[in-house]
Structures are given as C-alpha cells and as structure tokens.
C-alpha cells in the first residue's frame, strides 16, 4: 500500500509463511468538524483470519494495529459492519452498535429493442 493512497492494511504472518489474518481499511474525506478536525474517516472493510489460526487473538491484533496507524494519520471517525459473532470484539475496541445497514444494488435496465 502506498502511504499517499487511501487504503491501509495490517497483515499478521503465519508461522510457515503467508497471511494468518488481515485487516483492511479505506480512508475517505468528510467535512471537518470538532470531532473530525482533519476531515478523515475510515471504513474497515475486511477483517479475516485463516480457519487454522482462529481464536488466537490475531484479528484483534490486526485491527488494533490498523486503528493505531489510522489514528496517527488523524482519522477520528471509524465505521464497519460486523457479524454477530465478531461484534463483541469490535465493542471491546470501542465501537458501538448502530442502526442496520441499508444497501442497494442497481443494475442497468435490460433493453428489449422494441418500440415502447
């Protein structure tokens, strides 16, 4: 990841090589306000742990390091969508539950070629 880019990641290496866990965040601008002085927010998009390495605290470590790095850059607003299983971890890290996610998929309309 490039330091001037909008993505940040933390990867925990497996003992034999390759990734054991990772956390990825995308940084995006928001209007500055007292709680967002640099106008930076981050959405954590991916937190994953290889099945063989689960229940060892690796996801917690990856997210914690990622949050520390984002904080050093001036990010003060964070968002993520958590599974029910993962929600307690994020609550321990300071996240609070909010309203349900709203989502829309908008596909191009098929054109039938007929007059209409």
Coordinates of C-alpha atoms in Angstrom, one line a residue:
X1 CA 0.0 0.0 0.0
X2 CA 1.3 3.5 -0.8
X3 CA 1.4 5.9 2.1
X4 CA -0.3 8.6 0.0
X5 CA -3.1 6.2 -1.1
X6 CA -6.5 5.7 0.5
X7 CA -6.1 2.1 1.7
X8 CA -4.4 0.8 4.9
X9 CA -3.9 -2.8 5.9
X10 CA -2.3 -4.9 8.6
X11 CA -1.3 -8.4 7.9
X12 CA -0.3 -11.0 10.5
X13 CA 2.1 -13.6 9.1
X14 CA 1.5 -17.3 9.6
X15 CA 4.5 -19.1 11.2
X16 CA 5.0 -21.1 7.9
X17 CA 4.6 -18.1 5.7
X18 CA 1.6 -16.4 4.1
X19 CA -1.0 -14.5 5.9
X20 CA -2.8 -15.8 9.0
X21 CA -5.0 -12.7 9.5
X22 CA -5.6 -9.3 8.0
X23 CA -7.5 -6.1 8.4
X24 CA -8.1 -3.5 5.6
X25 CA -9.5 0.0 5.9
X26 CA -10.3 2.6 3.3
X27 CA -9.8 6.3 4.2
X28 CA -12.1 8.9 2.8
X29 CA -12.7 12.6 3.4
X30 CA -15.6 14.0 5.4
X31 CA -16.4 17.6 6.3
X32 CA -14.2 18.7 9.1
X33 CA -15.9 19.3 12.4
X34 CA -14.7 19.5 16.0
X35 CA -14.8 15.7 16.3
X36 CA -13.2 15.3 12.8
X37 CA -10.5 18.0 12.7
X38 CA -8.6 16.6 9.8
X39 CA -11.8 15.6 7.9
X40 CA -10.7 12.0 7.7
X41 CA -12.8 8.9 8.2
X42 CA -12.1 5.2 7.7
X43 CA -14.3 2.3 6.9
X44 CA -12.9 -1.1 7.9
X45 CA -13.9 -3.4 5.0
X46 CA -12.1 -6.6 5.5
X47 CA -11.1 -8.5 8.7
X48 CA -10.3 -12.1 8.1
X49 CA -8.4 -15.0 9.8
X50 CA -7.4 -18.3 8.2
X51 CA -9.5 -21.0 9.8
X52 CA -6.4 -22.8 11.2
X53 CA -5.4 -19.6 13.1
X54 CA -8.8 -18.5 14.6
X55 CA -9.3 -18.0 18.3
X56 CA -5.7 -16.8 18.9
X57 CA -6.3 -13.1 19.0
X58 CA -4.9 -12.4 15.6
X59 CA -7.9 -10.5 14.2
X60 CA -7.9 -8.4 17.4
X61 CA -4.1 -7.7 16.9
X62 CA -4.6 -6.8 13.2
X63 CA -7.5 -4.4 13.9
X64 CA -5.7 -2.8 16.9
X65 CA -2.6 -2.1 14.9
X66 CA -4.6 -0.8 12.0
X67 CA -6.6 1.5 14.3
X68 CA -3.4 2.8 15.9
X69 CA -1.9 3.6 12.4
X70 CA -5.1 5.4 11.3
X71 CA -5.2 7.4 14.5
X72 CA -1.6 8.6 13.9
X73 CA -2.7 9.8 10.5
X74 CA -5.5 11.9 12.0
X75 CA -8.5 9.6 11.4
X76 CA -11.1 10.1 14.1
X77 CA -14.3 8.6 12.5
X78 CA -14.5 4.9 12.0
X79 CA -17.1 2.6 10.6
X80 CA -17.6 -1.1 9.9
X81 CA -20.3 -3.7 9.6
X82 CA -19.8 -6.7 11.9
X83 CA -21.2 -10.1 12.0
X84 CA -23.0 -11.1 15.3
X85 CA -20.0 -13.4 16.0
X86 CA -17.5 -10.5 15.6
X87 CA -19.5 -7.7 17.2
X88 CA -18.2 -8.3 20.8
X89 CA -14.6 -7.9 19.6
X90 CA -15.4 -4.5 18.0
X91 CA -17.3 -3.4 21.0
X92 CA -14.3 -4.2 23.2
X93 CA -12.2 -2.0 20.8
X94 CA -14.6 0.9 21.3
X95 CA -17.2 0.6 18.5
X96 CA -20.9 0.9 19.3
X97 CA -23.8 -0.8 17.6
X98 CA -25.9 1.4 15.3
X99 CA -28.8 1.1 13.0
X100 CA -28.9 -1.7 10.4
X101 CA -27.0 -1.4 7.2
X102 CA -29.0 -0.2 4.2
X103 CA -27.9 -1.4 0.8
X104 CA -29.0 -1.1 -2.8
X105 CA -27.9 -2.9 -5.9
X106 CA -28.9 -1.1 -9.1
X107 CA -28.3 -3.0 -12.3
X108 CA -28.7 -1.5 -15.8
X109 CA -32.1 -2.0 -17.2
X110 CA -32.3 -4.6 -20.0
X111 CA -33.3 -3.1 -23.3
X112 CA -35.6 -5.2 -25.3
X113 CA -35.0 -3.4 -28.6
X114 CA -38.7 -3.0 -29.2
X115 CA -40.7 0.2 -29.5
X116 CA -42.2 1.4 -26.4

